[in-house]
């Protein structure tokens, strides 16, 4: 066991600004003797000890100091300081008096810290030219509210930069705020090259905490670097791989300089260059050509001008526009065509690429492939419009069409007429006559009325509105259609519906009478069969066509009114109705 008074304290106590610092004072007195007093002090800037507490067995005396409202004592006599500030960074002393064992003391260094804020970096906002005659400022970095003061380092693409004479410099500024915290700022000056357009810069603030080095990094930033154009590219941009007439084409000029140069566009016409810059989008390097055609073919040039060093570059591109022109259709023979004639249609066109031809009729139905279409035995019904479609298989979507009319002449032919027409006298009816012909015919009626004509392709239709008279019913009407090539006429028969109804009544009555006669004849034959007058076996066949007196008598009896009455009353022994023929036979058997 120790034979003298011993006091142990931590060498350093670290606490963050605003926190609570607890400084312990552990002591040992031989033979478990009691202390006489315990005093707490702090060492001021004059290296003088200023007492904070005087502790005895009878009580605790707190001295009147700047710490008075922030101090407290623990049960173990440890000193606690609340709301620590950077000014509390000093030495604190614990002194213990133990009577005959003397006086002992020890001290603790209170270290106050404040973790700096994440550094803020701002790149050069104006941009930097690679041609700059002075070493330019790349960026600035600031870290605020730290204690003790940190230091800042600079990094490019993740690698730390180091000062180089007349090349790389990093001047720093340290500012102590009224709160006692520090703000440190730093600037990076370094030359740049064209490759630095992709470089990323950041700064790092370094500080110590609990004996270890810590760091906080800023965001990565890029710097706007100015450099001249080295390469110029001009390309044709179109919705399809091969440009065709009617397409919208864009010429895009791209330069690798920064800022982009001034662009100008030209088109070569013979030996001269036509300035198209006024048609280009301002400051974009884009020239839009709308609905290009054959005349859009040619060589185009883009010219760039760097305003930094006034250097020029130029690039050419050829625009090839695929087209079809001169589509025409010829007809052989070219003279007037009549019904029954034949004709050959030929289609021709010009294009820098191979062409295919296709024929369609007026309804769009495909008729043939190739540049010729042969039509034979022409009629009015033959489609009078044909289309030649010219296509370029190697250029999707490149096609043109040409229509031709084939007029077949002939005298009129009446194709439809409203005859016979069932009418009633004095009613108003429409008479219809439809014909086909070319040239257009005229339609005439043999009677007066209100006529309306309609044309549909080669067809002409005439509707005549008339009131039915007795004479019209008797004579009917005549439709006459004519043109310079001939005449065609047809008669319309009008039938009186009243007479038709009477005729139909007579026919119905006749049918009913015929049905009754057949029914009576069937009953007679059945009656004869039951009476045995007509044997069914092969051997007993009789020729009922021979005139016999008995047969005549039977026929007379069948026609008797009493026969039907008796047949409805007689029944068999089992309660069922018996056949009428049997009943008649029995009746005959009882006659005298």
Coordinates of C-alpha atoms in Angstrom, one line a residue:
X1 CA 0.0 0.0 0.0
X2 CA 1.1 3.6 -0.8
X3 CA 2.6 5.4 2.2
X4 CA 1.8 8.9 1.0
X5 CA -1.0 11.0 -0.4
X6 CA -1.7 10.3 -4.1
X7 CA -3.9 12.2 -6.5
X8 CA -4.8 10.9 -10.0
X9 CA -6.5 12.8 -12.9
X10 CA -6.9 12.3 -16.6
X11 CA -4.3 14.2 -18.5
X12 CA -6.8 15.5 -21.1
X13 CA -10.5 15.7 -21.2
X14 CA -12.1 16.5 -24.7
X15 CA -15.5 17.9 -25.0
X16 CA -17.5 19.5 -27.9
X17 CA -18.5 23.1 -27.8
X18 CA -21.8 23.4 -25.9
X19 CA -21.3 20.1 -24.1
X20 CA -20.6 19.2 -20.4
X21 CA -17.0 18.7 -19.3
X22 CA -16.6 16.3 -16.3
X23 CA -13.2 16.3 -14.7
X24 CA -12.6 13.7 -12.0
X25 CA -10.1 14.0 -9.1
X26 CA -9.3 10.6 -7.5
X27 CA -7.1 10.6 -4.4
X28 CA -5.6 8.1 -1.9
X29 CA -4.8 9.0 1.8
X30 CA -2.9 6.3 3.8
X31 CA -4.7 4.5 6.5
X32 CA -8.0 5.6 5.1
X33 CA -7.6 9.0 6.7
X34 CA -10.0 11.7 5.7
X35 CA -9.2 14.8 3.7
X36 CA -9.0 18.1 5.3
X37 CA -10.1 20.1 2.3
X38 CA -10.4 19.9 -1.5
X39 CA -9.8 22.9 -3.7
X40 CA -10.5 23.3 -7.4
X41 CA -8.6 25.8 -9.5
X42 CA -8.2 26.9 -13.1
X43 CA -5.0 28.4 -14.6
X44 CA -5.6 31.8 -16.3
X45 CA -3.6 33.3 -19.1
X46 CA -1.2 34.8 -16.6
X47 CA -0.4 31.3 -15.4
X48 CA -2.1 32.1 -12.1
X49 CA -4.4 29.7 -10.3
X50 CA -7.9 31.0 -9.7
X51 CA -9.9 29.0 -7.1
X52 CA -13.3 27.7 -8.0
X53 CA -14.3 25.6 -5.0
X54 CA -13.2 25.1 -1.4
X55 CA -14.6 21.8 0.0
X56 CA -14.3 20.8 3.7
X57 CA -16.1 18.4 6.0
X58 CA -18.4 21.2 7.2
X59 CA -19.4 22.4 3.7
X60 CA -18.7 23.7 0.1
X61 CA -17.6 27.2 -0.7
X62 CA -18.0 28.3 -4.3
X63 CA -15.8 31.3 -5.2
X64 CA -17.2 34.2 -7.2
X65 CA -15.7 33.6 -10.8
X66 CA -16.9 33.7 -14.4
X67 CA -17.7 30.0 -14.0
X68 CA -20.0 30.4 -11.0
X69 CA -23.3 29.6 -13.0
X70 CA -21.8 26.8 -15.0
X71 CA -20.1 24.7 -12.3
X72 CA -21.3 21.8 -10.3
X73 CA -19.8 19.1 -8.0
X74 CA -20.5 15.4 -8.1
X75 CA -20.9 13.1 -5.2
X76 CA -17.3 12.0 -5.9
X77 CA -16.2 15.7 -5.9
X78 CA -15.7 15.6 -9.7
X79 CA -15.9 19.1 -11.3
X80 CA -18.6 19.5 -14.0
X81 CA -18.6 22.5 -16.4
X82 CA -21.7 23.0 -18.6
X83 CA -22.2 24.9 -21.9
X84 CA -18.5 24.6 -22.6
X85 CA -17.0 27.2 -24.9
X86 CA -13.7 27.5 -26.7
X87 CA -12.5 29.9 -23.9
X88 CA -12.7 26.9 -21.5
X89 CA -9.7 25.4 -23.2
X90 CA -7.3 25.6 -20.2
X91 CA -5.8 23.7 -17.3
X92 CA -7.9 22.7 -14.2
X93 CA -6.2 21.8 -10.9
X94 CA -7.4 19.6 -8.0
X95 CA -5.6 20.2 -4.7
X96 CA -6.3 17.9 -1.7
X97 CA -5.2 18.7 1.9
X98 CA -4.8 15.6 4.2
X99 CA -3.5 17.0 7.6
X100 CA -0.3 15.2 8.6
X101 CA -0.1 13.5 5.2
X102 CA 0.4 16.9 3.7
X103 CA -1.0 18.5 0.5
X104 CA -1.1 17.0 -3.0
X105 CA -2.4 18.2 -6.4
X106 CA -2.8 17.2 -10.0
X107 CA -4.2 18.8 -13.2
X108 CA -6.2 18.0 -16.3
X109 CA -6.0 19.8 -19.7
X110 CA -9.5 20.6 -20.9
X111 CA -9.6 20.4 -24.7
X112 CA -12.6 21.9 -26.4
X113 CA -13.4 21.1 -30.1
X114 CA -15.9 21.9 -32.7
X115 CA -16.3 19.7 -35.8
X116 CA -16.1 21.9 -38.8
X117 CA -19.0 22.2 -41.3
X118 CA -18.7 20.4 -44.6
X119 CA -16.6 22.6 -46.8
X120 CA -18.3 24.6 -49.5
X121 CA -16.6 24.9 -52.9
X122 CA -17.4 27.4 -55.7
X123 CA -15.7 26.9 -59.1
X124 CA -14.6 29.9 -61.3
X125 CA -17.9 31.2 -62.6
X126 CA -16.5 33.0 -65.6
X127 CA -14.7 30.1 -67.3
X128 CA -11.0 29.7 -67.9
X129 CA -9.2 29.9 -71.2
X130 CA -6.3 27.5 -72.0
X131 CA -4.7 30.5 -73.6
X132 CA -4.7 32.5 -70.4
X133 CA -1.4 34.3 -69.8
X134 CA -1.8 34.1 -66.0
X135 CA -2.3 31.2 -63.7
X136 CA -6.0 31.2 -63.3
X137 CA -8.1 30.7 -60.2
X138 CA -9.8 27.3 -60.4
X139 CA -12.0 27.4 -57.3
X140 CA -12.5 28.6 -53.7
X141 CA -13.2 26.5 -50.6
X142 CA -14.6 27.6 -47.2
X143 CA -15.0 25.7 -44.0
X144 CA -16.8 27.4 -41.1
X145 CA -17.2 27.1 -37.3
X146 CA -14.4 24.8 -36.3
X147 CA -12.1 24.6 -33.3
X148 CA -9.2 24.2 -33.2
X149 CA -8.4 25.7 -36.6
X150 CA -8.4 23.0 -39.4
X151 CA -6.4 23.0 -42.6
X152 CA -7.6 22.5 -46.3
X153 CA -6.1 20.4 -49.1
X154 CA -7.0 20.4 -52.8
X155 CA -7.7 17.5 -55.1
X156 CA -8.0 17.0 -58.9
X157 CA -9.7 13.8 -60.1
X158 CA -9.3 12.3 -56.7
X159 CA -5.5 13.0 -56.4
X160 CA -4.1 15.6 -53.9
X161 CA -2.5 18.6 -55.5
X162 CA 0.7 20.0 -54.1
X163 CA 2.1 23.5 -54.5
X164 CA 4.5 24.0 -57.4
X165 CA 6.4 27.2 -57.9
X166 CA 4.8 29.5 -60.5
X167 CA 2.3 26.7 -61.3
X168 CA 0.1 25.5 -58.5
X169 CA -0.6 27.7 -55.4
X170 CA -3.2 27.3 -52.6
X171 CA -3.2 30.4 -50.4
X172 CA -5.3 30.0 -47.2
X173 CA -6.9 32.5 -44.8
X174 CA -7.8 31.8 -41.2
X175 CA -10.5 33.9 -39.4
X176 CA -11.4 33.7 -35.7
X177 CA -15.1 34.6 -35.2
X178 CA -16.5 36.4 -32.2
X179 CA -17.7 33.0 -30.9
X180 CA -14.1 31.8 -30.8
X181 CA -14.7 29.4 -33.7
X182 CA -12.5 29.5 -36.8
X183 CA -13.4 29.9 -40.5
X184 CA -10.7 28.8 -42.9
X185 CA -10.8 29.5 -46.6
X186 CA -8.5 28.5 -49.5
X187 CA -8.1 29.2 -53.2
X188 CA -6.6 27.0 -55.9
X189 CA -4.6 28.5 -58.7
X190 CA -3.4 26.2 -61.4
X191 CA -2.9 26.1 -65.2
X192 CA -5.5 24.2 -67.4
X193 CA -5.4 22.3 -70.6
X194 CA -8.0 21.1 -73.1
X195 CA -8.2 17.8 -71.2
X196 CA -9.2 19.6 -68.0
X197 CA -12.7 20.0 -69.5
X198 CA -13.5 16.6 -68.0
X199 CA -11.6 17.1 -64.7
X200 CA -13.3 17.3 -61.3
X201 CA -12.0 19.3 -58.4
X202 CA -12.8 19.1 -54.7
X203 CA -11.4 20.4 -51.4
X204 CA -11.0 18.6 -48.1
X205 CA -10.9 20.0 -44.5
X206 CA -8.8 18.1 -42.0
X207 CA -9.2 18.3 -38.2
X208 CA -8.1 16.4 -35.1
X209 CA -10.4 14.7 -32.6
X210 CA -9.5 12.5 -29.7
X211 CA -6.0 12.0 -31.1
X212 CA -7.2 11.0 -34.5
X213 CA -7.1 12.8 -37.9
X214 CA -10.5 13.3 -39.5
X215 CA -11.6 14.8 -42.9
X216 CA -14.7 16.2 -44.6
X217 CA -14.8 16.5 -48.4
X218 CA -16.7 19.0 -50.5
X219 CA -18.7 18.2 -53.6
X220 CA -16.9 17.6 -56.9
X221 CA -17.1 20.4 -59.4
X222 CA -16.1 20.9 -63.0
X223 CA -14.7 24.1 -64.4
X224 CA -15.8 25.7 -67.7
X225 CA -12.7 25.5 -69.9
X226 CA -12.4 27.5 -73.1
X227 CA -10.4 26.1 -76.0
X228 CA -10.4 26.3 -79.8
X229 CA -12.0 23.9 -82.2
X230 CA -9.8 21.1 -83.4
X231 CA -12.3 18.9 -85.2
X232 CA -15.4 19.9 -87.2
X233 CA -18.1 17.3 -88.3
X234 CA -21.0 17.9 -90.7
X235 CA -23.6 15.2 -91.1
X236 CA -27.0 14.7 -92.8
X237 CA -29.8 13.7 -90.5
X238 CA -33.0 12.2 -92.0
X239 CA -35.8 10.0 -90.9
X240 CA -34.8 7.4 -93.4
X241 CA -31.4 5.9 -94.5
X242 CA -31.9 7.1 -98.1
X243 CA -33.2 10.6 -98.6
X244 CA -36.2 10.9 -101.0
X245 CA -38.0 13.9 -102.4
X246 CA -40.5 15.3 -99.9
X247 CA -38.4 14.4 -96.9
X248 CA -37.3 16.9 -94.2
X249 CA -33.5 16.9 -93.9
X250 CA -31.4 18.4 -91.2
X251 CA -27.7 19.3 -91.6
X252 CA -26.0 19.2 -88.3
X253 CA -22.6 20.9 -87.8
X254 CA -20.7 19.9 -84.7
X255 CA -17.4 21.4 -83.4
X256 CA -15.3 20.3 -80.4
X257 CA -14.4 23.8 -79.3
X258 CA -15.7 25.6 -76.2
X259 CA -17.5 27.9 -76.4
X260 CA -19.0 26.7 -79.7
X261 CA -17.8 28.7 -82.7
X262 CA -20.0 30.7 -85.0
X263 CA -21.3 28.5 -87.8
X264 CA -22.0 29.4 -91.4
X265 CA -23.7 27.2 -94.1
X266 CA -23.1 27.2 -97.9
X267 CA -24.3 25.2 -100.9
X268 CA -22.2 24.8 -104.0
X269 CA -23.9 26.0 -107.2
X270 CA -21.7 25.4 -110.2
X271 CA -18.5 27.2 -109.2
X272 CA -20.0 29.5 -106.6
X273 CA -21.0 28.9 -103.0
X274 CA -24.5 30.1 -102.0
X275 CA -24.7 31.4 -98.4
X276 CA -27.5 29.6 -96.6
X277 CA -26.7 30.9 -93.1
X278 CA -29.9 33.0 -92.9
X279 CA -31.9 29.7 -93.1
X280 CA -30.0 28.1 -90.2
X281 CA -31.1 28.1 -86.6
X282 CA -29.2 30.9 -84.8
X283 CA -26.0 29.8 -82.9
X284 CA -27.0 26.1 -83.2
X285 CA -25.1 24.7 -86.1
X286 CA -28.4 23.3 -87.5
X287 CA -29.7 23.8 -91.0
X288 CA -33.2 22.5 -91.7
X289 CA -34.2 21.7 -95.3
X290 CA -37.9 21.2 -95.7
X291 CA -39.5 18.9 -98.4
X292 CA -36.3 18.4 -100.4
X293 CA -36.4 17.8 -104.1
X294 CA -34.2 17.2 -107.1
X295 CA -32.8 20.7 -106.9
X296 CA -31.7 20.1 -103.2
X297 CA -29.0 17.7 -104.5
X298 CA -25.5 19.0 -104.1
X299 CA -22.5 19.7 -101.9
X300 CA -23.1 21.6 -98.6
X301 CA -20.4 23.2 -96.5
X302 CA -20.2 24.2 -92.8
X303 CA -17.7 26.8 -91.7
X304 CA -16.7 27.5 -88.1
X305 CA -15.2 30.7 -86.7
X306 CA -13.6 30.7 -83.2
X307 CA -13.9 34.1 -81.7
X308 CA -11.2 33.4 -79.1
X309 CA -8.4 33.1 -81.7
X310 CA -10.3 33.9 -84.9
X311 CA -9.4 30.5 -86.5
X312 CA -11.6 29.0 -89.1
X313 CA -12.4 25.4 -90.1
X314 CA -14.7 24.0 -92.7
X315 CA -16.3 20.6 -93.6
X316 CA -18.3 19.5 -96.7
X317 CA -21.0 16.8 -97.2
X318 CA -22.9 15.6 -100.3
X319 CA -26.7 15.5 -100.1
X320 CA -28.2 12.9 -102.5
X321 CA -32.0 13.2 -103.0
X322 CA -33.7 10.3 -104.7
X323 CA -36.6 11.3 -106.9
X324 CA -39.0 10.3 -109.6
X325 CA -39.9 12.7 -112.3
X326 CA -41.6 12.9 -115.7
X327 CA -44.2 10.3 -115.0
X328 CA -46.4 10.0 -118.1
X329 CA -49.0 7.5 -119.5
X330 CA -49.6 7.0 -123.2
X331 CA -52.4 5.2 -124.9
X332 CA -52.2 3.2 -128.1
X333 CA -54.3 3.6 -130.2
X334 CA -54.8 7.2 -129.1
X335 CA -57.9 7.5 -131.3
X336 CA -61.5 7.3 -130.1
X337 CA -62.3 3.9 -128.6
X338 CA -65.6 2.0 -129.2
X339 CA -67.1 -0.9 -127.3
X340 CA -65.2 -4.1 -128.2
X341 CA -61.9 -2.3 -129.0
X342 CA -58.6 -3.0 -127.3
X343 CA -56.0 -0.5 -126.0
X344 CA -52.5 -0.6 -124.6
X345 CA -51.5 1.8 -121.8
X346 CA -47.8 2.5 -121.4
X347 CA -46.2 4.2 -118.3
X348 CA -42.8 5.8 -118.2
X349 CA -40.7 7.9 -115.7
X350 CA -37.2 9.0 -114.9
X351 CA -35.2 8.4 -111.7
X352 CA -31.5 7.9 -110.7
X353 CA -32.6 4.5 -109.2
X354 CA -34.4 1.4 -110.7
X355 CA -38.2 1.7 -110.9
X356 CA -41.1 -0.7 -110.7
X357 CA -44.5 -0.1 -112.2
X358 CA -48.0 -1.2 -111.0
X359 CA -51.4 -0.7 -112.5
X360 CA -54.7 -0.2 -110.6
X361 CA -58.2 0.5 -111.6
X362 CA -60.5 3.3 -110.4
X363 CA -61.4 1.4 -107.3
X364 CA -57.8 0.8 -106.3
X365 CA -57.8 -2.9 -107.3
X366 CA -54.4 -4.1 -108.5
X367 CA -54.5 -5.1 -112.2
X368 CA -51.0 -5.8 -113.4
X369 CA -47.2 -5.3 -112.9
X370 CA -44.9 -3.8 -115.4
X371 CA -45.0 -0.6 -117.4
X372 CA -47.7 -1.7 -119.8
X373 CA -51.4 -2.6 -119.3
X374 CA -53.4 -4.3 -122.1
X375 CA -57.2 -3.9 -122.1
X376 CA -59.3 -5.8 -124.6
X377 CA -63.0 -6.0 -125.5
X378 CA -63.7 -2.6 -123.9
X379 CA -67.2 -1.9 -122.7
X380 CA -69.0 0.9 -121.0
X381 CA -68.6 -1.0 -117.7
X382 CA -64.8 -1.1 -118.1
X383 CA -63.3 1.3 -115.5
X384 CA -62.7 4.6 -117.2
X385 CA -59.9 5.6 -114.9
X386 CA -56.6 3.8 -114.5
X387 CA -53.6 4.6 -112.3
X388 CA -49.9 3.9 -113.0
X389 CA -48.0 3.7 -109.7
X390 CA -44.2 4.1 -110.1
X391 CA -42.0 2.9 -107.2
X392 CA -38.3 2.7 -106.3
X393 CA -37.7 -0.6 -104.4
X394 CA -34.3 0.5 -103.2
X395 CA -35.8 3.7 -101.6
X396 CA -38.7 2.8 -99.3
X397 CA -41.6 5.3 -99.6
X398 CA -40.4 6.8 -102.9
X399 CA -43.3 6.6 -105.3
X400 CA -45.5 8.6 -107.7
X401 CA -48.8 7.9 -109.5
X402 CA -50.3 9.1 -112.7
X403 CA -53.9 8.7 -113.7
X404 CA -55.3 8.3 -117.2
X405 CA -58.9 8.2 -118.4
X406 CA -60.0 5.6 -121.0
X407 CA -63.3 6.8 -122.6
X408 CA -65.2 4.1 -124.5
X409 CA -67.8 5.5 -126.9
X410 CA -70.9 3.8 -128.1
X411 CA -74.6 4.2 -128.6
X412 CA -76.8 4.1 -125.5
X413 CA -77.8 0.8 -123.8
X414 CA -80.7 0.8 -121.5
X415 CA -79.7 -1.3 -118.5
X416 CA -82.7 -0.9 -116.1
X417 CA -86.3 0.1 -116.4
X418 CA -89.3 0.0 -114.1
X419 CA -91.5 -2.4 -116.0
X420 CA -94.0 -3.8 -115.4
X421 CA -95.2 -1.3 -112.9
X422 CA -98.3 -2.0 -110.8
X423 CA -100.3 1.2 -110.3
X424 CA -103.8 2.6 -109.5
X425 CA -105.5 5.1 -111.7
X426 CA -105.1 8.7 -110.6
X427 CA -102.1 8.0 -108.3
X428 CA -98.7 9.8 -108.7
X429 CA -95.9 7.4 -109.6
X430 CA -92.2 7.5 -110.6
X431 CA -91.1 5.9 -113.9
X432 CA -87.4 5.0 -114.0
X433 CA -85.1 4.5 -116.9
X434 CA -81.4 3.9 -116.6
X435 CA -78.9 3.7 -119.5
X436 CA -75.2 3.7 -120.1
X437 CA -73.5 5.5 -122.9
X438 CA -70.7 7.9 -124.0
X439 CA -70.8 10.6 -125.0
X440 CA -73.4 11.6 -122.5
X441 CA -76.9 10.8 -123.9
X442 CA -80.2 12.6 -123.6
X443 CA -83.3 10.9 -122.2
X444 CA -86.7 11.6 -123.7
X445 CA -90.1 10.3 -122.5
X446 CA -93.2 9.7 -124.7
X447 CA -95.4 11.3 -122.1
X448 CA -95.4 14.5 -120.2
X449 CA -94.3 14.7 -116.5
X450 CA -91.6 16.1 -114.2
X451 CA -88.2 14.5 -115.1
X452 CA -85.0 14.4 -112.9
X453 CA -81.7 13.1 -114.3
X454 CA -78.7 11.8 -112.4
X455 CA -75.2 10.9 -113.7
X456 CA -73.0 8.2 -112.2
X457 CA -69.8 7.6 -114.1
X458 CA -71.1 6.5 -117.6
X459 CA -74.6 5.9 -116.3
X460 CA -77.5 8.2 -116.7
X461 CA -80.7 7.7 -114.8
X462 CA -84.0 9.5 -115.4
X463 CA -87.0 9.6 -113.0
X464 CA -90.3 10.8 -114.5
X465 CA -93.0 11.8 -112.0
X466 CA -96.6 11.4 -113.6
X467 CA -100.2 11.0 -112.6
X468 CA -101.7 7.7 -113.8
X469 CA -104.5 8.3 -116.3
X470 CA -106.8 5.9 -118.2
X471 CA -104.8 6.5 -121.4
X472 CA -101.5 5.9 -119.7
X473 CA -102.7 2.6 -118.3
X474 CA -103.7 1.5 -121.8
X475 CA -100.7 2.7 -123.7
X476 CA -97.8 2.7 -121.1
X477 CA -94.8 4.9 -121.6
X478 CA -91.7 4.9 -123.8
X479 CA -88.1 5.8 -122.7
X480 CA -85.9 6.9 -125.5
X481 CA -82.1 7.4 -124.9
X482 CA -79.9 8.8 -127.7
X483 CA -76.5 10.3 -128.4
X484 CA -74.6 11.0 -131.6
X485 CA -73.8 7.3 -132.1
X486 CA -77.4 5.9 -131.9
X487 CA -80.7 5.5 -130.1
X488 CA -82.1 2.9 -127.7
X489 CA -85.7 2.8 -126.4
X490 CA -87.8 0.6 -124.2
X491 CA -91.5 0.4 -123.3
X492 CA -92.8 0.6 -119.7
X493 CA -96.0 -1.4 -119.1
X494 CA -98.4 -0.1 -116.4
X495 CA -100.7 -2.7 -114.8
X496 CA -103.9 -1.7 -112.9
X497 CA -103.7 -3.2 -109.4
X498 CA -107.5 -3.4 -109.2
X499 CA -107.8 -5.8 -112.2
X500 CA -104.9 -7.8 -110.8
X501 CA -106.7 -8.2 -107.5
X502 CA -109.9 -9.5 -109.2
X503 CA -107.9 -11.9 -111.3
X504 CA -106.2 -13.1 -108.2
X505 CA -109.6 -13.7 -106.4
X506 CA -110.9 -15.8 -109.3
X507 CA -107.7 -17.9 -109.2
X508 CA -108.1 -18.4 -105.4
X509 CA -111.7 -19.6 -105.8
X510 CA -110.7 -22.0 -108.6
X511 CA -108.0 -23.5 -106.4
X512 CA -110.4 -24.0 -103.5
X513 CA -113.0 -25.8 -105.8
X514 CA -110.2 -28.0 -107.1
X515 CA -109.2 -29.0 -103.6
X516 CA -112.8 -29.9 -102.7
X517 CA -113.3 -32.1 -105.8
X518 CA -110.0 -34.0 -105.0
X519 CA -111.2 -34.5 -101.4
X520 CA -114.6 -35.9 -102.6
X521 CA -113.0 -38.2 -105.1
X522 CA -110.6 -39.5 -102.4
X523 CA -113.6 -40.3 -100.1
X524 CA -115.4 -42.3 -102.9
X525 CA -112.3 -44.4 -103.6
X526 CA -111.9 -45.2 -99.9
X527 CA -115.6 -46.1 -99.6
X528 CA -115.3 -48.5 -102.6
X529 CA -112.3 -50.1 -101.0
X530 CA -114.0 -50.8 -97.7
X531 CA -117.1 -52.3 -99.5
X532 CA -114.8 -54.7 -101.3
X533 CA -115.7 -53.3 -104.7
X534 CA -112.0 -52.7 -105.3
X535 CA -110.0 -55.8 -104.4
X536 CA -106.4 -55.1 -103.2
X537 CA -104.8 -58.4 -104.1
X538 CA -103.1 -59.0 -107.4
X539 CA -105.3 -61.9 -108.3
X540 CA -108.5 -60.0 -107.5
X541 CA -107.7 -56.8 -109.5
X542 CA -110.6 -55.4 -111.4
X543 CA -110.8 -52.9 -114.1
X544 CA -112.8 -50.2 -112.4
X545 CA -112.8 -48.3 -115.6
X546 CA -115.3 -50.7 -117.1
X547 CA -118.9 -49.5 -117.0
X548 CA -120.9 -51.6 -114.5
X549 CA -124.4 -50.9 -113.2
X550 CA -123.4 -51.7 -109.6
X551 CA -120.7 -49.1 -109.6
X552 CA -123.0 -46.5 -110.8
X553 CA -125.4 -47.3 -108.1
X554 CA -122.7 -47.1 -105.4
X555 CA -121.6 -43.7 -106.7
X556 CA -125.2 -42.5 -106.3
X557 CA -125.3 -43.7 -102.7
X558 CA -122.1 -42.0 -101.8
X559 CA -123.5 -38.7 -102.8
X560 CA -126.5 -39.2 -100.5
X561 CA -126.7 -36.7 -97.6
X562 CA -127.9 -39.5 -95.3
X563 CA -124.6 -41.3 -95.6
X564 CA -122.6 -38.7 -93.8
X565 CA -125.2 -38.4 -91.1
X566 CA -125.2 -42.2 -90.4
X567 CA -121.5 -42.4 -90.5
X568 CA -121.2 -39.9 -87.7
X569 CA -123.6 -41.8 -85.4
X570 CA -122.7 -45.5 -85.8
X571 CA -120.0 -47.0 -83.5
X572 CA -118.5 -50.4 -83.0
X573 CA -119.2 -52.8 -80.2
X574 CA -116.0 -51.6 -78.3
X575 CA -117.1 -48.0 -78.3
X576 CA -114.7 -46.9 -81.0
X577 CA -115.9 -45.1 -84.1
X578 CA -116.2 -47.4 -87.0
X579 CA -115.0 -46.5 -90.5
X580 CA -117.6 -44.7 -92.6
X581 CA -117.3 -47.3 -95.4
X582 CA -118.2 -50.2 -93.0
X583 CA -121.2 -48.3 -91.7
X584 CA -122.5 -47.8 -95.3
X585 CA -122.0 -51.5 -96.0
X586 CA -124.1 -52.5 -93.1
X587 CA -126.8 -50.1 -94.0
X588 CA -126.9 -51.6 -97.5
X589 CA -127.2 -55.1 -96.0
X590 CA -130.5 -54.3 -94.3
X591 CA -132.1 -52.8 -97.4
X592 CA -135.0 -54.9 -98.8

